[in-house]
Coordinates of C-alpha atoms in Angstrom, one line a residue:
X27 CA 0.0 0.0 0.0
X28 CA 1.6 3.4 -1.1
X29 CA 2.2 6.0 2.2
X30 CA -0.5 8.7 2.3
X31 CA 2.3 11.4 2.4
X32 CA 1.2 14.2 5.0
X33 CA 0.3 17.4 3.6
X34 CA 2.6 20.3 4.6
X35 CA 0.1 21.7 7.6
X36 CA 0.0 18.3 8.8
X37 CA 3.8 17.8 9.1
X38 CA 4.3 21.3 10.3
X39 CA 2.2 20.2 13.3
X40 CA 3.9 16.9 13.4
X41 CA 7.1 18.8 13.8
X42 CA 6.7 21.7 16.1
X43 CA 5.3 19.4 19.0
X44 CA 7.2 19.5 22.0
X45 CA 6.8 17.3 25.7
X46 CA 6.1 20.6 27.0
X47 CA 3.3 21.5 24.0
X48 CA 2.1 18.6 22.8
X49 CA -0.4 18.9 19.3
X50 CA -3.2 17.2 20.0
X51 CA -7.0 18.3 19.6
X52 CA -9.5 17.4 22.7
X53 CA -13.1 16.8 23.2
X54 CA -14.8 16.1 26.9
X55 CA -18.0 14.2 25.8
X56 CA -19.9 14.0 29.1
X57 CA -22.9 11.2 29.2
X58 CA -25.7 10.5 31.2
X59 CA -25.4 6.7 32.4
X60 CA -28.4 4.5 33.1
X61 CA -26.2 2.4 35.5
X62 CA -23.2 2.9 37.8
X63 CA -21.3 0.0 35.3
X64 CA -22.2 2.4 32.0
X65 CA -18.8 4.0 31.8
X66 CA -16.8 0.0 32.0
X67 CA -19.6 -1.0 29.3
X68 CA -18.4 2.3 27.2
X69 CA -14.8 1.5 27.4
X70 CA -15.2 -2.0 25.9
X71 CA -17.8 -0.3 23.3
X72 CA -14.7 2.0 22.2
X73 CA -12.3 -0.8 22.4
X74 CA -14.4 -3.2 20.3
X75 CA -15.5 -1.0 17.5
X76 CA -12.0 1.2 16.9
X77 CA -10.9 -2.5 15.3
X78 CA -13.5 -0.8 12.5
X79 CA -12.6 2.6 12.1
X80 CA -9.6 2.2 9.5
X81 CA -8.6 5.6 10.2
X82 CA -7.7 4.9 14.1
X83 CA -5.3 2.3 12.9
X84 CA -3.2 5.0 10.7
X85 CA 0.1 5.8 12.5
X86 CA 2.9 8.6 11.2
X87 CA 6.0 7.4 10.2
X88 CA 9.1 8.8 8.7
X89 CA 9.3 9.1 4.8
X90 CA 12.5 8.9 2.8
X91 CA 12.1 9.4 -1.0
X92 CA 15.1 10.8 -3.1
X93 CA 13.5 9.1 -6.0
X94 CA 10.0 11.1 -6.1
X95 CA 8.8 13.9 -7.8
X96 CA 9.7 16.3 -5.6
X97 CA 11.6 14.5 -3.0
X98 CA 10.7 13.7 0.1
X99 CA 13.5 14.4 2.2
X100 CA 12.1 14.7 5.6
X101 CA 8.7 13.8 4.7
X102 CA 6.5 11.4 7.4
X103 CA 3.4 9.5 5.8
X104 CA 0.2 7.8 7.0
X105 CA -0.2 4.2 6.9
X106 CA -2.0 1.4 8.7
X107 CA -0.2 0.5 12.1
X108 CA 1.1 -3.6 11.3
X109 CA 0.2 -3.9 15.2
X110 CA -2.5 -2.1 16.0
X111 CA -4.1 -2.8 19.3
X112 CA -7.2 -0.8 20.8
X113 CA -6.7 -1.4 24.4
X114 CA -3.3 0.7 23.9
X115 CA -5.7 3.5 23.1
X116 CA -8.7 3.2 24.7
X117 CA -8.5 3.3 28.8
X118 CA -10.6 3.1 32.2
X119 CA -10.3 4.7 34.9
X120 CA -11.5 5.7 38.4
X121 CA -14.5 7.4 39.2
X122 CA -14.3 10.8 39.6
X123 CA -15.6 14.0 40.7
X124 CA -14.8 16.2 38.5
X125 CA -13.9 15.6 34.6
X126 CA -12.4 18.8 33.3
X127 CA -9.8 18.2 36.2
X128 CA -8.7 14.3 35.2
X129 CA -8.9 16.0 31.6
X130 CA -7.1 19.0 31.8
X131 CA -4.2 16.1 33.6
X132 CA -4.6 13.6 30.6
X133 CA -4.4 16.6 28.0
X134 CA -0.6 17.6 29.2
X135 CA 0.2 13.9 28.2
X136 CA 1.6 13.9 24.5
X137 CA 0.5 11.0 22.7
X138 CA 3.2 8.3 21.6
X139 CA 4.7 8.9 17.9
X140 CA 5.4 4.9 17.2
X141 CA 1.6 3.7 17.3
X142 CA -1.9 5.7 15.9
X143 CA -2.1 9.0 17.9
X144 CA -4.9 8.8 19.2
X145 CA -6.6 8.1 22.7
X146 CA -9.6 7.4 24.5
X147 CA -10.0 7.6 28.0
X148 CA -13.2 6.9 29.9
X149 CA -14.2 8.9 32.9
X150 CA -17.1 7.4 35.0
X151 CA -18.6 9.9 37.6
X152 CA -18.4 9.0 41.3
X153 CA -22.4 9.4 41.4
X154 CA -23.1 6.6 38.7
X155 CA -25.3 8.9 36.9
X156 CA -22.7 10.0 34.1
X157 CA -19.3 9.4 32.6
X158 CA -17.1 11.1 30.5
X159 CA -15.2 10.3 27.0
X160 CA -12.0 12.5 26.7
X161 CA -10.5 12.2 23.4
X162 CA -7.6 13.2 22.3
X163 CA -6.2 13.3 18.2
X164 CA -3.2 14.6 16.9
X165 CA -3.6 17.3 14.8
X166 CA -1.2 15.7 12.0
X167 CA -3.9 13.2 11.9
X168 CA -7.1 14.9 12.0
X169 CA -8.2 18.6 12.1
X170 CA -11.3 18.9 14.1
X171 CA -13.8 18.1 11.4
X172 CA -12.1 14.7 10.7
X173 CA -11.1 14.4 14.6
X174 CA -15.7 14.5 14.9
X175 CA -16.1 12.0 12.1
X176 CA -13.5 9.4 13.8
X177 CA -15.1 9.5 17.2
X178 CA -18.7 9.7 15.7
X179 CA -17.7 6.6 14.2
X180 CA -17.3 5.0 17.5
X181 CA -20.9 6.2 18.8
X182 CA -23.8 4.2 18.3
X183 CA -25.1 3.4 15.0
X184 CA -27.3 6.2 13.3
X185 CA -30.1 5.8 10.2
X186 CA -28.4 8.2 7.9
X187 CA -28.5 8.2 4.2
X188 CA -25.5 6.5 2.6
X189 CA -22.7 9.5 1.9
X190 CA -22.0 9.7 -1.9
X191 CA -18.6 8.2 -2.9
X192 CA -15.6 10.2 -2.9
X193 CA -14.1 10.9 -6.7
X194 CA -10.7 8.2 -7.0
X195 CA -7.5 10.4 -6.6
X196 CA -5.9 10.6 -9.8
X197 CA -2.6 8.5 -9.8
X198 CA 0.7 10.6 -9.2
X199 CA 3.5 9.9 -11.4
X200 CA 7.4 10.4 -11.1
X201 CA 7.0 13.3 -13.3
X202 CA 4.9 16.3 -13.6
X203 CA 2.6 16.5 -17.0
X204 CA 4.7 18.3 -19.1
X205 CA 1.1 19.9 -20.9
X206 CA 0.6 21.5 -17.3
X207 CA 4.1 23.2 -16.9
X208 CA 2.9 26.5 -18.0
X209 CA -0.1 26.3 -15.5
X210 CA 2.6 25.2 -12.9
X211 CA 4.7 28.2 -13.6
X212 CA 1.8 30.4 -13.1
X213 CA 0.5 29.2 -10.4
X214 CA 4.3 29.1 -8.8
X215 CA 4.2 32.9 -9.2
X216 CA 0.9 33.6 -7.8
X217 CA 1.6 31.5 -4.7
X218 CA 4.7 33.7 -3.9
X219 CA 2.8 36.7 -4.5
X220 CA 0.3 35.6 -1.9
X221 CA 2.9 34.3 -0.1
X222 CA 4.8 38.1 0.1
X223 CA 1.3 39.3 0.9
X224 CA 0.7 37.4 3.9
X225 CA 4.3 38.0 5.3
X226 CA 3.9 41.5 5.4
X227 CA 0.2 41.4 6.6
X228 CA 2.2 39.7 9.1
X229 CA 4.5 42.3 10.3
X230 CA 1.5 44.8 10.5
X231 CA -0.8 42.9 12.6
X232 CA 2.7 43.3 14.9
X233 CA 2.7 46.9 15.0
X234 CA 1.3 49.0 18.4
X235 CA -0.2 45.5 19.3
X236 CA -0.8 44.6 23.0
X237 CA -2.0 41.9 24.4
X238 CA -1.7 41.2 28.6
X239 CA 0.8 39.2 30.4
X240 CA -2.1 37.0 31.8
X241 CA -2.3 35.6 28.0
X242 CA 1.3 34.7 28.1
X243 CA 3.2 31.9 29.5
X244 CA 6.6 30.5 30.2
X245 CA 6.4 26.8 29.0
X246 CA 5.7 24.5 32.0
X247 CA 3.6 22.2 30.3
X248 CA 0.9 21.7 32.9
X249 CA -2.5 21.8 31.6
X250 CA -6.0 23.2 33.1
X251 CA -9.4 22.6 31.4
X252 CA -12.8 24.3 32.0
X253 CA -16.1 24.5 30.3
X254 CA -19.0 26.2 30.4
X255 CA -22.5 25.8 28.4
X256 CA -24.2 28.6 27.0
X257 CA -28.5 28.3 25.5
X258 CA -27.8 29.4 21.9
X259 CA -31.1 30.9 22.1
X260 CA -29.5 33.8 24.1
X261 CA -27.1 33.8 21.4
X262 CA -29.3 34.0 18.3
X263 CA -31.1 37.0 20.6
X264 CA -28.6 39.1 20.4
X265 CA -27.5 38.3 16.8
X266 CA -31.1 39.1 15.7
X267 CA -31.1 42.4 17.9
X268 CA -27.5 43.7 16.6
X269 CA -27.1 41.8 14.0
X270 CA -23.7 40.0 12.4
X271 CA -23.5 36.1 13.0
X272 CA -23.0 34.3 15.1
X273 CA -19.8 33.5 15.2
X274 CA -19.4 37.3 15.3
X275 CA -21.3 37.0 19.0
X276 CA -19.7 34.2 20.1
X277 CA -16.1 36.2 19.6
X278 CA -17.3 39.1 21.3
X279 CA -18.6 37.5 24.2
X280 CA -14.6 35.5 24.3
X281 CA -13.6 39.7 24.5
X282 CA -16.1 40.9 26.9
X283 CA -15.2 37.8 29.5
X284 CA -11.7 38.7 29.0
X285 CA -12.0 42.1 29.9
X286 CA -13.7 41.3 32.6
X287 CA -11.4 38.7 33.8
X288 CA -8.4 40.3 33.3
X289 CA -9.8 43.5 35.4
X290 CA -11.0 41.3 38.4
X291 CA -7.8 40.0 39.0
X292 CA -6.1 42.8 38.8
X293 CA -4.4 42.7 35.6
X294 CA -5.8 46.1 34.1
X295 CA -7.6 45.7 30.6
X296 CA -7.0 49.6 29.5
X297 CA -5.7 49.3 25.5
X298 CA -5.6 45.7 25.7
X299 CA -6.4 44.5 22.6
X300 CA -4.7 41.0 21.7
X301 CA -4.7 39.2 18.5
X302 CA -7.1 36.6 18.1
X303 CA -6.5 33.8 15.3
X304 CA -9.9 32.4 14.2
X305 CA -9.2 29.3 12.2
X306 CA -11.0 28.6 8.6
X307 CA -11.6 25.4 7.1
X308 CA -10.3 25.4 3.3
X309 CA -12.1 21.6 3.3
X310 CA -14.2 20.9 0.5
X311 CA -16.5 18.4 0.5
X312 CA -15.3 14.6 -1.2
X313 CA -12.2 16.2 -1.6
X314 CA -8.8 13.5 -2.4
X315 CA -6.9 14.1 0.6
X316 CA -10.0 13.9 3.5
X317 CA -7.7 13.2 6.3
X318 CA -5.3 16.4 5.6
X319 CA -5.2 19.7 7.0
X320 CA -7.0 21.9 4.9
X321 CA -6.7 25.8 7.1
X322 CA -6.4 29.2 6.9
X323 CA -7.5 31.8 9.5
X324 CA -8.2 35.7 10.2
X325 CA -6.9 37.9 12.3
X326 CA -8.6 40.4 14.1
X327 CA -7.9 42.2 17.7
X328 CA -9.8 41.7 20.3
X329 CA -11.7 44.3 21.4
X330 CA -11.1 44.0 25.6
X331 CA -10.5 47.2 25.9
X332 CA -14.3 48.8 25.0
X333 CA -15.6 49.3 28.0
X334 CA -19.6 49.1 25.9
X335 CA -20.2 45.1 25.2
X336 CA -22.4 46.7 21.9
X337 CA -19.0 48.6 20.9
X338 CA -17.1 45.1 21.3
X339 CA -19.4 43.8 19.3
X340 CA -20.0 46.3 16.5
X341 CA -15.8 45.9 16.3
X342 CA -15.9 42.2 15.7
X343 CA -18.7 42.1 13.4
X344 CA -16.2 45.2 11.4
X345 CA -12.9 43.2 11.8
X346 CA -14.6 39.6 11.0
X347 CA -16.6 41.5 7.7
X348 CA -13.4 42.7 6.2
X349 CA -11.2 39.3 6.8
X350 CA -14.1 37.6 4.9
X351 CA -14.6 40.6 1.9
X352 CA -10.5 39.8 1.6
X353 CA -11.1 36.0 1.9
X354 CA -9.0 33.4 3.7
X355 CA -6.2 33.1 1.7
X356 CA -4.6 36.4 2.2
X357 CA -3.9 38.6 5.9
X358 CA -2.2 37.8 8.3
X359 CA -4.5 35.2 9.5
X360 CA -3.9 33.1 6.3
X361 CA 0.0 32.8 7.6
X362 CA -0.9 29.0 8.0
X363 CA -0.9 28.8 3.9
X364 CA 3.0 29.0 4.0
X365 CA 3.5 25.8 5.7
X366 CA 2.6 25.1 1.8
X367 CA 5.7 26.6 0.3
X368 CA 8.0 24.9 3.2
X369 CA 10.0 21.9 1.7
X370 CA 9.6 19.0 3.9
X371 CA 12.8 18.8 5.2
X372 CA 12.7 22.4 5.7
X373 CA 9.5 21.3 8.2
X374 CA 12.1 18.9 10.3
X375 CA 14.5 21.5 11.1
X376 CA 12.4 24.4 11.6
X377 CA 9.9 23.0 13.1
X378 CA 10.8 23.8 17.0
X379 CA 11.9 27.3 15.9
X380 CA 7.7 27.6 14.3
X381 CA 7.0 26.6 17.5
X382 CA 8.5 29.4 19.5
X383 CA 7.3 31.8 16.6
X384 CA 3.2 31.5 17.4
X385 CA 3.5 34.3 19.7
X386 CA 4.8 37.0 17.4
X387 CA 2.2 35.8 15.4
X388 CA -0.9 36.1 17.6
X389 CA -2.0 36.0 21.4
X390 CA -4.9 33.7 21.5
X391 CA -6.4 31.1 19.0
X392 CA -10.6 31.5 19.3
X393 CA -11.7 28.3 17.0
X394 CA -14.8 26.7 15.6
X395 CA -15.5 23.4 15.5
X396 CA -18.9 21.9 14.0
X397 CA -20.9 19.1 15.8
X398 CA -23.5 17.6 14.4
X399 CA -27.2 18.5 15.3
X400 CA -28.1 15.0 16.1
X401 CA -28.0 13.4 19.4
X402 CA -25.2 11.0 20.0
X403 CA -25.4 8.2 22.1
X404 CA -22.7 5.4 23.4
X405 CA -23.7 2.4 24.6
X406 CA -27.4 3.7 24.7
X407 CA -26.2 6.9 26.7
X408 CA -27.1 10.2 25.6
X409 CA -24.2 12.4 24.9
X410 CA -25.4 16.0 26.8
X411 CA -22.5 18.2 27.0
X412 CA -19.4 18.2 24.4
X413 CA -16.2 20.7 25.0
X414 CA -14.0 21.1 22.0
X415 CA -10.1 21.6 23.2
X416 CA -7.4 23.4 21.2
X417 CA -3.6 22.5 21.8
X418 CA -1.9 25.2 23.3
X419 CA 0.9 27.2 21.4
X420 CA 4.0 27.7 22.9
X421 CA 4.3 31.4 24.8
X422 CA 0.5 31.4 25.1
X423 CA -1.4 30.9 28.0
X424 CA -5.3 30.0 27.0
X425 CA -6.4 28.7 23.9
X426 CA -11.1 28.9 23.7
X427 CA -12.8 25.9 21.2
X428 CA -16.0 26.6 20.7
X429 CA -19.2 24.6 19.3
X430 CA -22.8 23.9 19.2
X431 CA -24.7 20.9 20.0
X432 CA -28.5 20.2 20.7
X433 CA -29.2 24.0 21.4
X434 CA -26.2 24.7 23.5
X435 CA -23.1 26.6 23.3
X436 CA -20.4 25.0 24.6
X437 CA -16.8 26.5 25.1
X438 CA -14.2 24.6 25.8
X439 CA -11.0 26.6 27.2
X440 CA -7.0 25.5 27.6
X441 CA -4.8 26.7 29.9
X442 CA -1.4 26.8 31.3
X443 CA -2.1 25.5 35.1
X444 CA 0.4 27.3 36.5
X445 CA 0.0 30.8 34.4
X446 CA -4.2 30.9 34.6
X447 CA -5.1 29.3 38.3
X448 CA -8.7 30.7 38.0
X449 CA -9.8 29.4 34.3
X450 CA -12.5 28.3 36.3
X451 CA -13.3 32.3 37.0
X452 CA -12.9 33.2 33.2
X453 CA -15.7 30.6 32.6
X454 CA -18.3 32.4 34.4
X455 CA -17.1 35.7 32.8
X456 CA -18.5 33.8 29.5
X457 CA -22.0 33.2 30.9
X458 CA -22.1 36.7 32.9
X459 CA -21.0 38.4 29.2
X460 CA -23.9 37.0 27.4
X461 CA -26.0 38.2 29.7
X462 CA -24.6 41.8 29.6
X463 CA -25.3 41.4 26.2
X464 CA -28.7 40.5 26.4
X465 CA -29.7 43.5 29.0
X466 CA -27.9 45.9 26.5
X467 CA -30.2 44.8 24.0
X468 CA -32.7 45.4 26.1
X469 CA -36.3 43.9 25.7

């Protein structure tokens, strides 16, 4: 079986992990159990039906091709794992008390390079009336759309119509198709021009920015977790009030809870105004390469320093307008795209120096990622909260996942332990923002 060669996002992230910032994506699925034994009967569930989810046996290796068209020096590849075993992924343990705790612990854990990198652990709840699923995915192996569709595809079994069959990929050869040498050529050039563009959109997204010290972080490679669940009906309240998306509200209310944070404990939020990266999907649908990377982004600054939640808003819904009138593959945001133009050998060495480079690029990473609207069950257990989890840059102290499920909002927020001791306080800032927002609407 030819290696599924990773695409160049995918190996930048394979390279620019480190013990202390590890690049995996997370989800805390918590479940309402019918018996105190529901979360041992999950576990062997997970176990049992991984065996048929071909992409959980895929593992990373190291690719060496002097021979290919263009080399592969430095190159890893997907393939199936010769020994794959799913109770060296999937694991129970104690009852607990409190799940984003034993989560945020599991999340500082990197996953192990030489088998599928990927985990399961399953958290029953001292009560016996739930239990929790953390997952965690590398992001060289899934981004958080395919991260969904692999543990959907452990849940139980849903009626839904068949999917359509993805289009074969076309065989590669040796050699390019010498009849599309002058649309190489062009498109050569108009990648460095977009590549120049986003360098210097680059340098001045840097200029007069400041951010707080509360957002940054020495590396200590501890890990805190917290959620908190929002009713989108709130949400869509304000949205239909001011206007925007909502997307657009969701941001401002990430703005609103940091200014609010940040002035509680004493860390003043006057002309703070850090740069948020909001990652976009460049995934189209039945495309070849489904398992790849497929990202961009926009950059806008947070408004934390308007002291009028409608003005924080109004300032999104500007900033977010004009990233998407200039589209995702130009700004600053769109600084992912040069992973692209990065030789893969070129990703091996430089990888830990991209790594210490995310904070000159942006503060804080506010991401998206969809869930489906359809209730999910494991082992005949509702699924009733889900908290999407974003690895954590290096230099950066809080990364906020965001996503909707069943008619709640639920953000999902990384932290430094040691940096951000009261995530937990930053949590309720989200729920006491959305309702600021909703009296400044008023009736």
């Amino acid at each position: 079986m030819t290696p599924d060669l990773l695409a160049p996002l995918d190996l930048a992230f394979w390279n620019i992990e480190s013990a202390q910032h590890p690049m995996h994506l997370g989800a805390l699925g918590v479940f309402s159990a019918h018996s105190p034994t529901a979360g041992a009967h999950a576990a062997e569930l997970l176990a049992v039906r991984a065996v048929g989810v071909p992409g959980l046996r895929m593992r990373i290796r190291d690719v060496w091709q002097p021979l290919a068209f263009p080399p592969h020096f430095g190159s890893a590849a997907r393939e199936p794992a010769p020994d794959f075993e799913p109770l060296d992924h999937v694991r129970l343990h104690a009852p607990t008390a409190d799940f984003p705790a034993a989560a945020g612990r599991l999340m500082e854990r990197p996953l192990q390079r030489g088998r599928p990198p990927w985990e399961a652990h399953v958290l029953p709840g001292e009560d016996g009336t739930s239990f929790a699923v953390f997952f965690k995915f590398h992001h060289a192996l899934a981004d958080g759309l395919r991260a969904l569709m692999l543990a959907a595809a452990l849940m139980d079994p849903l009626d839904l119509p068949e999917p359509r069959p993805r289009p074969a990929e076309p065989p590669r050869g040796l050699l390019p198709d010498v009849r599309k040498l002058p649309d190489l050529v062009r498109g050569t050039l108009s990648d460095l021009g977009r590549a120049l563009d986003i360098g210097s959109s680059v340098a001045r997204a840097t200029l007069g920015a400041r951010s707080s010290p509360a957002l940054t972080s020495q590396p200590t490679g501890t890990r805190r977790i917290a959620g908190v669940a929002l009713d989108l009906d709130d949400v869509h309240r304000v949205r239909k009030s001011v206007g925007g998306t909502v997307n657009d509200v969701l941001i401002a209310v990430v703005a609103g809870a940091l200014r609010n944070w940040l002035d509680e404990r004493g860390d003043s939020s006057e002309g703070v105004a850090p740069r948020a990266l909001i990652p976009v999907s460049r995934r189209r649908p039945r495309t070849a390469h489904p398992q790849g990377n497929r990202l961009s982004g926009y950059l806008i600054r947070l408004p934390v320093d308007d002291p009028d939640p409608l003005g924080r808003l109004r300032s999104v819904r500007t900033a977010m307008d004009a990233n998407k009138d200039a589209g995702p593959n130009r700004g600053a945001g769109a600084v992912a795209l040069l992973a692209d133009h990065v030789p893969p050998l070129g990703h091996r060495l430089g990888g830990p120096f991209v790594g210490q480079a995310a904070r000159l690029l942006f503060d804080i990473l506010v991401t998206s990622v969809p869930l489906p609207s359809l209730g999910l069950k494991l082992g005949g257990c509702p699924l009733t909260e889900v908290y999407p989890l974003a690895p954590l840059a290096r230099g950066q102290a809080l990364a906020v996942a965001v996503s909707t499920y069943r008619g709640r909002v639920h953000y999902g927020l990384v932290a430094d332990a040691q940096a951000v001791p009261d995530l937990n306080r930053l949590a309720r800032a989200l729920t006491e923002e959305v309702e600021t927002l909703i009296i400044a609407c008023g009736p």
